Structures are given as C-alpha cells and as structure tokens.
C-alpha cells in the first residue's frame, strides 16, 4: 500500500470518527486531540535541581522517594520555603506526625502559611518489650495504627484538594513503612492527580518507595546521604566531632516534560543548622 | 411620609415564624400552667373555625380537632419584634418602636434611594416576608394615620397626602382605642366609624368631649402631626426555639438550627452586618442526664450548699458551644455545616428541649481581589475544610505550628490556621523577594521527629554507642558524635511528674544527646541512617529523630 492510499484511509477514518462522535458532546476523537500544553513549574529552592527538571510542575503529582536519611525532608523544606516566600498557602499532611517546626523555621519556611495536619499524632506508642511475643504484638498494633494514619492522610488530602486554593499540597508518607504505604490503591493517586489537573496546585508526595507509578508527573529518587564531618587528619574524640553537612543526590526517574532533560541526576549539599 | 409595620397576632406569628409549615393551619397559642391553659392568641384560620381568645385548651381542641395548639414563647416574641425592627431599619435610620407588634419608620428623603412610597411599602412587606413575618404595611403622611391604617387594613396600604380622612373613614371607632367612657358616649351618639367622628363640628365635640375628644377627632381625620421618637435598639441577634418534644438526634436538631440560622442571617443582612462568632446554647432534659451526674446533687449539708448545687445543676443542663470564625461571614448553609460538624464531635449529653442561637454582629469583610495576588483558599471554604479535617484527625492536630521560645526539645504549639489578606504579597513583591533571595545551592539538614521518642536498646563500647536496636532501627553504629548535654526547667518539676514513665509529660528535661550513623542490618543497600538519640536521667535511651 503506498503512502497516498494511507493518507486517504486516514482521512476517511477521521470523517468516520467525526460522524460517530457527533452525538456525543464532550468526547473528542483521538485524531482531534491537541497536545497537552507544558505545565507551569515552580522553583524547588535548589538551583541545581531547578536547572535539571525546571522545577515542580503545577497541576500534577510529584513523587519524592528514598530511604531514611536520604534528604527527602530537606528537599521538602526547601520547596516549602520557596512556596511560602512567594506568598502561597501550603498544606502539609503529615501521616507520621514527624514534621519538625524548628527545622522548618531554620530552612526559612513561613510557618504561618503552612497548614500542618497531624494525621498520626499519638497513634504510635512503642514500649519496652519483655518477650518476643509482646514485641511482635506491639509491632502489629503499631502497624495498624500507622495504617489509620495513612487512611486519615488520604481523607484529608481529598478534603484539601477539593477545597482548592493551595499553592502546594504535601502528603508526607516518609515515616510510613513501605508495606503499609503500598496498600494505598493506585486509583487514589489517579484521583489526586485528576483533582489537581488544570489547577495551579502542585501536589507532592514523600515516600520510602515510589507507589504512584504513572499517576506522577515527576518522580525523584533520593540517594543515600553521605555524612561528612569536620575530620582533620588526626581523628577527633566523639565529643569534638560535629555533624555539619550531608551530600544528597537526586535522580529523575520519571518526568512527563516536553523538553529533554540535560542529565538524569544532580547533587546538592544540606548543611546542619548549627554549622552556619 | 411614614411607614408603619404591624404584625397581627404577634404570639402566633412568632411561633409560625419558627415553624412555617403551620402557616396554613389553625393555630392557637396558650399560656398559664396546665390545666388552666387559656388561648391568648390565634390566627385568622382558627378564628374562622370558631375558636376565641379566653377558651381553655380543651375547649379549643373540642371545637376543632385539627387545631394546632402551642405554648406562648416570650423569647420567640422578642426575636420577632427584633426582626421587625431590623426590617424597618434596613430602609430608614429613624425608626420608632411603637409597640411590641408595631414599628413606624420615617421615609423622608428615601424616595431618591428606594423609589416611590408605594414601592417602599411593597419592599418593606417583602423584606418582612423574607424574615418569616407576615406584616401589614401602611404608608401615610403622618405617623398616626399610618399606624391606624396598618392596624385597620391588611396587606399594603398607601394613603396619598390629603386622602387620610377619606381612606381611614371606614375603620371602626375602636381603632383609635378611646377611653371606655368616651367610647360609650360615642356609641350612644351612633358614632361607630372614623368618618362619622371626623365630620362632627370641632367646637361642638370639644364642648361635649373635651380635649380628648378633639384629639380623637383629629386622629380620625388623619390630620395630626407629631414627632417620631426614634429608638436605638441594641445590636443583639439571638433566636431561640422551645421544642415540643425532646430532640435526641442530630438530624432533626440540624433542621431546627437551619431555621434559626436562616432567620439570623436575614436579620444580619437587613442591617448590612456579618458575624464572626456563633454561640449555641442547648437546654437539656434534666431527667436524661446520667444518674452519676445527678447523684452528686442529692445530699446537702446546708441551705447555701443546696442552693449552690441547684445552680450547678441548672448550669449542667445547659450545653453551650461557641464557634469563632477567622473572618466575618454571612452564609447560613456554611454556619449550619460548621455547627453540625462541631456537634458531631461534641454531642450533648441528653435530649434537647430548647435551642438558643446568638451571633456576634460585626462589619462584613470587604476584600478586593487582585490579579497579582498569589493563590489562597477562600476563607469560607477553608473554614469548612478545617472543620471537616478536625473531625477526622482531632481539633488540636490541625493548624499552623509556632516554635516556642525555649530550649526544650520539640517545643511548639498549634495555632489556628488563618489566611489573612495582609499576609499575601502581590506578585510584583514576590518577584522582588525572589530577586533578593537567589535560588540556593544547598538546603538545611532537616530532622524528622519521633513523637513520642522511640525507646531503643543501645549497646555501648568504650562509652560510645556501638549498636542500636528497636522496632524500627536495628544496626551497627558506624559513626557517633557526642554527647551533648542539655537540661532545663528543673525548677518547674512537680513531684508527681518527676518519675512518670511518659517522658512527654515531664516538666523538666535532662538528657545527653548523640548523633549517630547506623548501618542497618536489614537494609538491602549500604545506606546509613542518621539519627539523634539521647539518654535520660534514668539511663533509658530514646531516638529523638531522624536526619533526612
């Protein structure tokens, strides 16, 4: 079949689609679809990361995941600091009740513009265990309570996204074990994505592993941080050592953007509050 | 010109205002205690069925089986009267509080604002109807003529200047409320209408009836002119309803609250006001309060103690809630939803007998939206969302955080979350901010807090942590820095809290902190976790947080 014949069939198909969809208002034929415009982005507060990704997309879900001490929260605070400096109102849904206002203040976050929802307050009670059975039982209870925290976080996210008007909504599942966070159905992530679509809200999710899959517009993987201390040639005793900074590397796992990314990973440093 | 508003059968109208479904029924209002309850007021439908004022409840019900009998409610009558004043003051600042069921408004100069007198009269009647009151409205050139017209004619009456005598003439002489002796004299003369009195010669009337007779004649002619006595009613917006039967469920209670809110919002709207505080008081059924509560009031040593206990008991039967709003609002549906959510999380302890709802009047919020203002949620929607969230996570768990001025670890308090327009910067200022603060190349090392601190077993080697083990962290300590000693507020230490196991409940703190890097034995990678751990004065180890 030559190319001219193909073109004719294509035109006939297009006419057929138009005829079939004539009685279905609101439904657009695939052949008529326009390319989606590039999403507006906002700065993350980390220059290197902005240069790599162009910032966080508005009207989309961004996923930041990584293991403990991988720098997720440091990046979150930088993003919140930028958003509040722009005068936007932000919401932080804290499933594990682990947000530290002091760190946030040191990072420059305008706390009065951050709505903090503590979903996991007083849900995890750990005690010393006399026996192995008791320890197992406590662990099961803790998991159940954390499960409740995640469930509350999802409910609260629904409320906030429906209310609208927030520049940034963060769902922090960073302290939730992956086996519990994995139980969040994929439909919930798609529902959230749908709720923020065509709104100026940027939705951010912090996790230990990536669960939103294709619902996310941007997925960032945080690498393990390498602690660096002031270590002169001669090793110092413990009381003279100081944790001053960590090296964080961010890898872009998924980015639904038109432009081609210049690289896949970037590094930046986080400094402790006492290091100046 | 003056406009008079009159509510016929005020006790009935006050009841019907809170229960509009009764408007088409025959309604009689009774007062006094059973079994001597007497009909004190009734509506036109009841009159048409042969019911009369002064009948006992049984007599009235025997005359008409379908008669709706309600107890008189002074509180509802006061609220209806206040609504009538609000209605008049929505149009004129000069309003006379003539009687409980009548007000007169001065319309001088209002034609420029609201149109002709006839239109103002119609608008007044419509406004009263919106407030749940079926009022008679009359407009005349003097207050007394308007007063007599509104009491004598139903609906809207407009008396053009100079036609007072002609239009008022058909009214009965009793409309002037003459003294009984004068009334007898006039009846003996055969004077039964205002017209009959108006046409009598003035000198002859004065000679026979004195100055009072002359005054009545001028009233009958509609030719008096007196100064209006304007009132300044206090801005008190309170509505209450006494329920026929105790209400136990939230849904019927919400129905009642909805009506009260509707009336309050209409009254606030009439005065161009809004509210930022709602006060709800529910009178509870005393017998339904738990026996444990009642038994406390049973044995009294002295008379004073008994009286004090009785006062306490009365206070216990009132369930009060106050909702404070961040900005002035005027949305009955929103208020109802907020009250519903609040009552759902704080239900009353017994069935409800009486509902009283009061609002704090404030000037409405004037907000100018701007193209260059950053994104912010609408205050009304935000308030509702916050109430919904508080219903899920608890009241103290939603808001904005404020670190406290102390060295105590993890010291902060939760504030009510509010978005103030003053806190929003226009976008051009935002651009300046970004110019002043160039994008950083590094962030601040953040800490994730474990609340409460996570108990952990720590093995020491040469006084340094070498291995940690807990439910969530288990591994070798590859690096440790510390200890950093910290303590404080020991002067506040209470003996009963000194040895409590719950570390969060202690007044003071004393601890030695370490920063450790842990190579987890369960992790699949060689990643290390950075934690802050501490040992308290009892030698117990906890994880304070995780550097992330």
mmCIF file of N, CA and C in Angstrom, chain A residues 89-173:
data_model
loop_
_atom_site.group_PDB
_atom_site.id
_atom_site.type_symbol
_atom_site.label_atom_id
_atom_site.label_comp_id
_atom_site.label_asym_id
_atom_site.label_seq_id
_atom_site.Cartn_x
_atom_site.Cartn_y
_atom_site.Cartn_z
ATOM 1 N N UNK A 89 -0.140 29.676 49.925
ATOM 2 C CA UNK A 89 -0.585 28.937 51.101
ATOM 3 C C UNK A 89 -0.349 27.456 50.830
ATOM 4 N N UNK A 90 0.306 26.784 51.775
ATOM 5 C CA UNK A 90 0.670 25.378 51.576
ATOM 6 C C UNK A 90 -0.004 24.503 52.629
ATOM 7 N N UNK A 91 -0.121 23.234 52.331
ATOM 8 C CA UNK A 91 -0.691 22.280 53.283
ATOM 9 C C UNK A 91 0.245 21.093 53.383
ATOM 10 N N UNK A 92 0.513 20.677 54.599
ATOM 11 C CA UNK A 92 1.380 19.522 54.838
ATOM 12 C C UNK A 92 0.571 18.469 55.579
ATOM 13 N N UNK A 93 0.307 17.362 54.910
ATOM 14 C CA UNK A 93 -0.448 16.265 55.516
ATOM 15 C C UNK A 93 0.580 15.272 56.040
ATOM 16 N N UNK A 94 0.725 15.254 57.343
ATOM 17 C CA UNK A 94 1.819 14.525 57.983
ATOM 18 C C UNK A 94 1.286 13.196 58.515
ATOM 19 N N UNK A 95 1.446 12.153 57.747
ATOM 20 C CA UNK A 95 0.863 10.854 58.133
ATOM 21 C C UNK A 95 1.557 10.267 59.357
ATOM 22 N N UNK A 96 2.823 10.593 59.571
ATOM 23 C CA UNK A 96 3.557 10.006 60.693
ATOM 24 C C UNK A 96 3.802 10.976 61.834
ATOM 25 N N UNK A 97 3.252 12.184 61.765
ATOM 26 C CA UNK A 97 3.464 13.224 62.773
ATOM 27 C C UNK A 97 4.958 13.412 63.058
ATOM 28 N N UNK A 98 5.725 13.650 62.019
ATOM 29 C CA UNK A 98 7.175 13.746 62.195
ATOM 30 C C UNK A 98 7.737 15.102 61.767
ATOM 31 N N UNK A 99 6.891 16.036 61.428
ATOM 32 C CA UNK A 99 7.365 17.351 60.980
ATOM 33 C C UNK A 99 8.009 18.096 62.150
ATOM 34 N N UNK A 100 9.143 18.714 61.894
ATOM 35 C CA UNK A 100 9.851 19.456 62.933
ATOM 36 C C UNK A 100 9.756 20.952 62.632
ATOM 37 N N UNK A 101 8.933 21.701 63.367
ATOM 38 C CA UNK A 101 8.786 23.138 63.076
ATOM 39 C C UNK A 101 10.104 23.900 63.198
ATOM 40 N N UNK A 102 10.989 23.446 64.105
ATOM 41 C CA UNK A 102 12.255 24.164 64.308
ATOM 42 C C UNK A 102 13.122 24.076 63.050
ATOM 43 N N UNK A 103 13.215 22.869 62.478
ATOM 44 C CA UNK A 103 13.984 22.705 61.236
ATOM 45 C C UNK A 103 13.381 23.547 60.123
ATOM 46 N N UNK A 104 12.044 23.546 60.091
ATOM 47 C CA UNK A 104 11.360 24.292 59.027
ATOM 48 C C UNK A 104 11.645 25.779 59.150
ATOM 49 N N UNK A 105 11.615 26.260 60.384
ATOM 50 C CA UNK A 105 11.895 27.684 60.592
ATOM 51 C C UNK A 105 13.327 28.012 60.177
ATOM 52 N N UNK A 106 14.263 27.100 60.511
ATOM 53 C CA UNK A 106 15.663 27.324 60.129
ATOM 54 C C UNK A 106 15.828 27.310 58.611
ATOM 55 N N UNK A 107 14.979 26.542 57.934
ATOM 56 C CA UNK A 107 15.066 26.468 56.472
ATOM 57 C C UNK A 107 14.391 27.662 55.797
ATOM 58 N N UNK A 108 13.733 28.504 56.588
ATOM 59 C CA UNK A 108 13.104 29.704 56.021
ATOM 60 C C UNK A 108 11.657 29.507 55.632
ATOM 61 N N UNK A 109 11.026 28.473 56.164
ATOM 62 C CA UNK A 109 9.613 28.235 55.851
ATOM 63 C C UNK A 109 8.757 29.219 56.649
ATOM 64 N N UNK A 110 7.832 29.887 55.987
ATOM 65 C CA UNK A 110 6.868 30.761 56.682
ATOM 66 C C UNK A 110 5.799 29.883 57.309
ATOM 67 N N UNK A 111 5.987 29.549 58.580
ATOM 68 C CA UNK A 111 5.113 28.540 59.203
ATOM 69 C C UNK A 111 3.657 28.972 59.255
ATOM 70 N N UNK A 112 3.403 30.274 59.286
ATOM 71 C CA UNK A 112 2.012 30.724 59.367
ATOM 72 C C UNK A 112 1.245 30.439 58.083
ATOM 73 N N UNK A 113 1.968 30.186 57.006
ATOM 74 C CA UNK A 113 1.287 29.900 55.736
ATOM 75 C C UNK A 113 1.262 28.415 55.429
ATOM 76 N N UNK A 114 1.676 27.617 56.400
ATOM 77 C CA UNK A 114 1.667 26.168 56.191
ATOM 78 C C UNK A 114 0.605 25.558 57.105
ATOM 79 N N UNK A 115 -0.367 24.950 56.499
ATOM 80 C CA UNK A 115 -1.380 24.221 57.264
ATOM 81 C C UNK A 115 -0.823 22.834 57.544
ATOM 82 N N UNK A 116 -0.597 22.557 58.818
ATOM 83 C CA UNK A 116 0.000 21.277 59.219
ATOM 84 C C UNK A 116 -1.105 20.389 59.778
ATOM 85 N N UNK A 117 -1.307 19.262 59.144
ATOM 86 C CA UNK A 117 -2.326 18.302 59.601
ATOM 87 C C UNK A 117 -1.592 17.081 60.134
ATOM 88 N N UNK A 118 -1.727 16.867 61.439
ATOM 89 C CA UNK A 118 -1.014 15.764 62.094
ATOM 90 C C UNK A 118 -1.924 14.545 62.128
ATOM 91 N N UNK A 119 -1.785 13.717 61.114
ATOM 92 C CA UNK A 119 -2.690 12.559 60.992
ATOM 93 C C UNK A 119 -2.273 11.429 61.921
ATOM 94 N N UNK A 120 -1.008 11.379 62.256
ATOM 95 C CA UNK A 120 -0.540 10.213 63.034
ATOM 96 C C UNK A 120 -0.236 10.538 64.464
ATOM 97 N N UNK A 121 -0.829 11.647 65.001
ATOM 98 C CA UNK A 121 -0.488 12.017 66.363
ATOM 99 C C UNK A 121 -0.995 10.974 67.343
ATOM 100 N N UNK A 122 -0.092 10.572 68.237
ATOM 101 C CA UNK A 122 -0.413 9.622 69.312
ATOM 102 C C UNK A 122 -0.933 8.287 68.792
ATOM 103 N N UNK A 123 -0.610 7.980 67.559
ATOM 104 C CA UNK A 123 -1.071 6.672 67.075
ATOM 105 C C UNK A 123 0.007 5.611 67.241
ATOM 106 N N UNK A 124 1.253 6.018 67.364
ATOM 107 C CA UNK A 124 2.297 5.005 67.516
ATOM 108 C C UNK A 124 2.893 5.090 68.910
ATOM 109 N N UNK A 125 2.643 4.110 69.697
ATOM 110 C CA UNK A 125 3.168 4.046 71.059
ATOM 111 C C UNK A 125 4.082 2.829 71.147
ATOM 112 N N UNK A 126 5.331 3.091 71.358
ATOM 113 C CA UNK A 126 6.285 1.988 71.466
ATOM 114 C C UNK A 126 6.748 1.874 72.911
ATOM 115 N N UNK A 127 6.856 0.693 73.394
ATOM 116 C CA UNK A 127 7.316 0.488 74.766
ATOM 117 C C UNK A 127 8.382 -0.605 74.760
ATOM 118 N N UNK A 128 9.019 -0.726 75.884
ATOM 119 C CA UNK A 128 9.976 -1.828 76.005
ATOM 120 C C UNK A 128 9.216 -3.140 76.087
ATOM 121 N N UNK A 129 9.786 -4.138 75.503
ATOM 122 C CA UNK A 129 9.075 -5.416 75.444
ATOM 123 C C UNK A 129 9.772 -6.444 76.317
ATOM 124 N N UNK A 130 8.955 -7.147 77.050
ATOM 125 C CA UNK A 130 9.512 -8.180 77.938
ATOM 126 C C UNK A 130 9.822 -9.424 77.138
ATOM 127 N N UNK A 131 8.943 -9.783 76.240
ATOM 128 C CA UNK A 131 9.137 -11.033 75.494
ATOM 129 C C UNK A 131 9.030 -10.765 73.995
ATOM 130 N N UNK A 132 9.423 -11.742 73.247
ATOM 131 C CA UNK A 132 9.381 -11.652 71.782
ATOM 132 C C UNK A 132 7.924 -11.547 71.288
ATOM 133 N N UNK A 133 7.027 -12.319 71.964
ATOM 134 C CA UNK A 133 5.620 -12.302 71.560
ATOM 135 C C UNK A 133 5.031 -10.896 71.743
ATOM 136 N N UNK A 134 5.417 -10.325 72.895
ATOM 137 C CA UNK A 134 4.902 -8.982 73.174
ATOM 138 C C UNK A 134 5.407 -7.983 72.133
ATOM 139 N N UNK A 135 6.679 -8.144 71.771
ATOM 140 C CA UNK A 135 7.267 -7.247 70.786
ATOM 141 C C UNK A 135 6.522 -7.360 69.452
ATOM 142 N N UNK A 136 6.237 -8.627 69.075
ATOM 143 C CA UNK A 136 5.524 -8.851 67.806
ATOM 144 C C UNK A 136 4.131 -8.234 67.854
ATOM 145 N N UNK A 137 3.486 -8.406 69.020
ATOM 146 C CA UNK A 137 2.131 -7.872 69.157
ATOM 147 C C UNK A 137 2.151 -6.342 69.044
ATOM 148 N N UNK A 138 3.126 -5.735 69.717
ATOM 149 C CA UNK A 138 3.255 -4.277 69.670
ATOM 150 C C UNK A 138 3.524 -3.796 68.240
ATOM 151 N N UNK A 139 4.360 -4.554 67.549
ATOM 152 C CA UNK A 139 4.681 -4.186 66.168
ATOM 153 C C UNK A 139 3.422 -4.229 65.301
ATOM 154 N N UNK A 140 2.612 -5.271 65.526
ATOM 155 C CA UNK A 140 1.361 -5.390 64.754
ATOM 156 C C UNK A 140 0.435 -4.218 65.064
ATOM 157 N N UNK A 141 0.340 -3.877 66.373
ATOM 158 C CA UNK A 141 -0.523 -2.747 66.767
ATOM 159 C C UNK A 141 -0.031 -1.452 66.140
ATOM 160 N N UNK A 142 1.281 -1.267 66.174
ATOM 161 C CA UNK A 142 1.856 -0.043 65.608
ATOM 162 C C UNK A 142 1.544 0.060 64.133
ATOM 163 N N UNK A 143 1.630 -1.090 63.440
ATOM 164 C CA UNK A 143 1.339 -1.085 62.001
ATOM 165 C C UNK A 143 -0.121 -0.712 61.763
ATOM 166 N N UNK A 144 -0.995 -1.272 62.613
ATOM 167 C CA UNK A 144 -2.417 -0.991 62.440
ATOM 168 C C UNK A 144 -2.681 0.510 62.646
ATOM 169 N N UNK A 145 -1.996 1.069 63.671
ATOM 170 C CA UNK A 145 -2.209 2.484 63.955
ATOM 171 C C UNK A 145 -1.632 3.364 62.846
ATOM 172 N N UNK A 146 -0.478 2.963 62.317
ATOM 173 C CA UNK A 146 0.097 3.722 61.207
ATOM 174 C C UNK A 146 -0.824 3.640 60.001
ATOM 175 N N UNK A 147 -1.436 2.466 59.833
ATOM 176 C CA UNK A 147 -2.404 2.282 58.760
ATOM 177 C C UNK A 147 -3.526 3.308 58.882
ATOM 178 N N UNK A 148 -3.977 3.516 60.140
ATOM 179 C CA UNK A 148 -5.021 4.509 60.387
ATOM 180 C C UNK A 148 -4.525 5.903 60.009
ATOM 181 N N UNK A 149 -3.252 6.170 60.306
ATOM 182 C CA UNK A 149 -2.658 7.463 59.957
ATOM 183 C C UNK A 149 -2.680 7.700 58.459
ATOM 184 N N UNK A 150 -2.365 6.657 57.691
ATOM 185 C CA UNK A 150 -2.362 6.774 56.223
ATOM 186 C C UNK A 150 -3.788 6.985 55.712
ATOM 187 N N UNK A 151 -4.701 6.250 56.306
ATOM 188 C CA UNK A 151 -6.105 6.376 55.885
ATOM 189 C C UNK A 151 -6.599 7.807 56.124
ATOM 190 N N UNK A 152 -6.259 8.342 57.313
ATOM 191 C CA UNK A 152 -6.642 9.727 57.619
ATOM 192 C C UNK A 152 -5.987 10.695 56.641
ATOM 193 N N UNK A 153 -4.719 10.426 56.328
ATOM 194 C CA UNK A 153 -3.986 11.320 55.416
ATOM 195 C C UNK A 153 -4.679 11.367 54.054
ATOM 196 N N UNK A 154 -5.154 10.227 53.577
ATOM 197 C CA UNK A 154 -5.825 10.197 52.274
ATOM 198 C C UNK A 154 -7.154 10.965 52.322
ATOM 199 N N UNK A 155 -7.874 10.800 53.454
ATOM 200 C CA UNK A 155 -9.144 11.543 53.608
ATOM 201 C C UNK A 155 -8.876 13.042 53.596
ATOM 202 N N UNK A 156 -7.861 13.440 54.372
ATOM 203 C CA UNK A 156 -7.539 14.867 54.483
ATOM 204 C C UNK A 156 -7.098 15.419 53.124
ATOM 205 N N UNK A 157 -6.331 14.618 52.389
ATOM 206 C CA UNK A 157 -5.878 15.054 51.055
ATOM 207 C C UNK A 157 -7.087 15.307 50.155
ATOM 208 N N UNK A 158 -8.075 14.435 50.246
ATOM 209 C CA UNK A 158 -9.297 14.637 49.452
ATOM 210 C C UNK A 158 -9.960 15.962 49.807
ATOM 211 N N UNK A 159 -10.084 16.232 51.117
ATOM 212 C CA UNK A 159 -10.724 17.477 51.565
ATOM 213 C C UNK A 159 -9.973 18.694 51.021
ATOM 214 N N UNK A 160 -8.649 18.654 51.159
ATOM 215 C CA UNK A 160 -7.850 19.831 50.801
ATOM 216 C C UNK A 160 -7.850 20.069 49.293
ATOM 217 N N UNK A 161 -7.770 18.983 48.534
ATOM 218 C CA UNK A 161 -7.740 19.154 47.080
ATOM 219 C C UNK A 161 -9.094 19.629 46.558
ATOM 220 N N UNK A 162 -10.164 19.176 47.224
ATOM 221 C CA UNK A 162 -11.493 19.652 46.818
ATOM 222 C C UNK A 162 -11.673 21.129 47.163
ATOM 223 N N UNK A 163 -11.123 21.526 48.318
ATOM 224 C CA UNK A 163 -11.274 22.927 48.743
ATOM 225 C C UNK A 163 -10.553 23.864 47.779
ATOM 226 N N UNK A 164 -9.381 23.451 47.311
ATOM 227 C CA UNK A 164 -8.628 24.265 46.355
ATOM 228 C C UNK A 164 -8.010 25.495 47.003
ATOM 229 N N UNK A 165 -7.232 26.209 46.205
ATOM 230 C CA UNK A 165 -6.641 27.454 46.690
ATOM 231 C C UNK A 165 -5.256 27.298 47.280
ATOM 232 N N UNK A 166 -4.770 26.085 47.421
ATOM 233 C CA UNK A 166 -3.433 25.889 47.978
ATOM 234 C C UNK A 166 -2.413 25.869 46.836
ATOM 235 N N UNK A 167 -1.293 26.515 47.077
ATOM 236 C CA UNK A 167 -0.238 26.503 46.069
ATOM 237 C C UNK A 167 0.502 25.183 46.057
ATOM 238 N N UNK A 168 0.617 24.585 47.221
ATOM 239 C CA UNK A 168 1.362 23.324 47.348
ATOM 240 C C UNK A 168 0.675 22.457 48.393
ATOM 241 N N UNK A 169 0.403 21.224 48.042
ATOM 242 C CA UNK A 169 -0.151 20.259 48.997
ATOM 243 C C UNK A 169 0.835 19.107 49.082
ATOM 244 N N UNK A 170 1.276 18.802 50.306
ATOM 245 C CA UNK A 170 2.278 17.752 50.501
ATOM 246 C C UNK A 170 1.654 16.617 51.305
ATOM 247 N N UNK A 171 1.796 15.402 50.798
ATOM 248 C CA UNK A 171 1.384 14.224 51.563
ATOM 249 C C UNK A 171 2.679 13.540 52.004
ATOM 250 N N UNK A 172 2.970 13.598 53.281
ATOM 251 C CA UNK A 172 4.233 13.065 53.789
ATOM 252 C C UNK A 172 4.007 11.659 54.334
ATOM 253 N N UNK A 173 4.379 10.674 53.527
ATOM 254 C CA UNK A 173 4.307 9.269 53.969
ATOM 255 C C UNK A 173 5.716 8.761 54.259
#
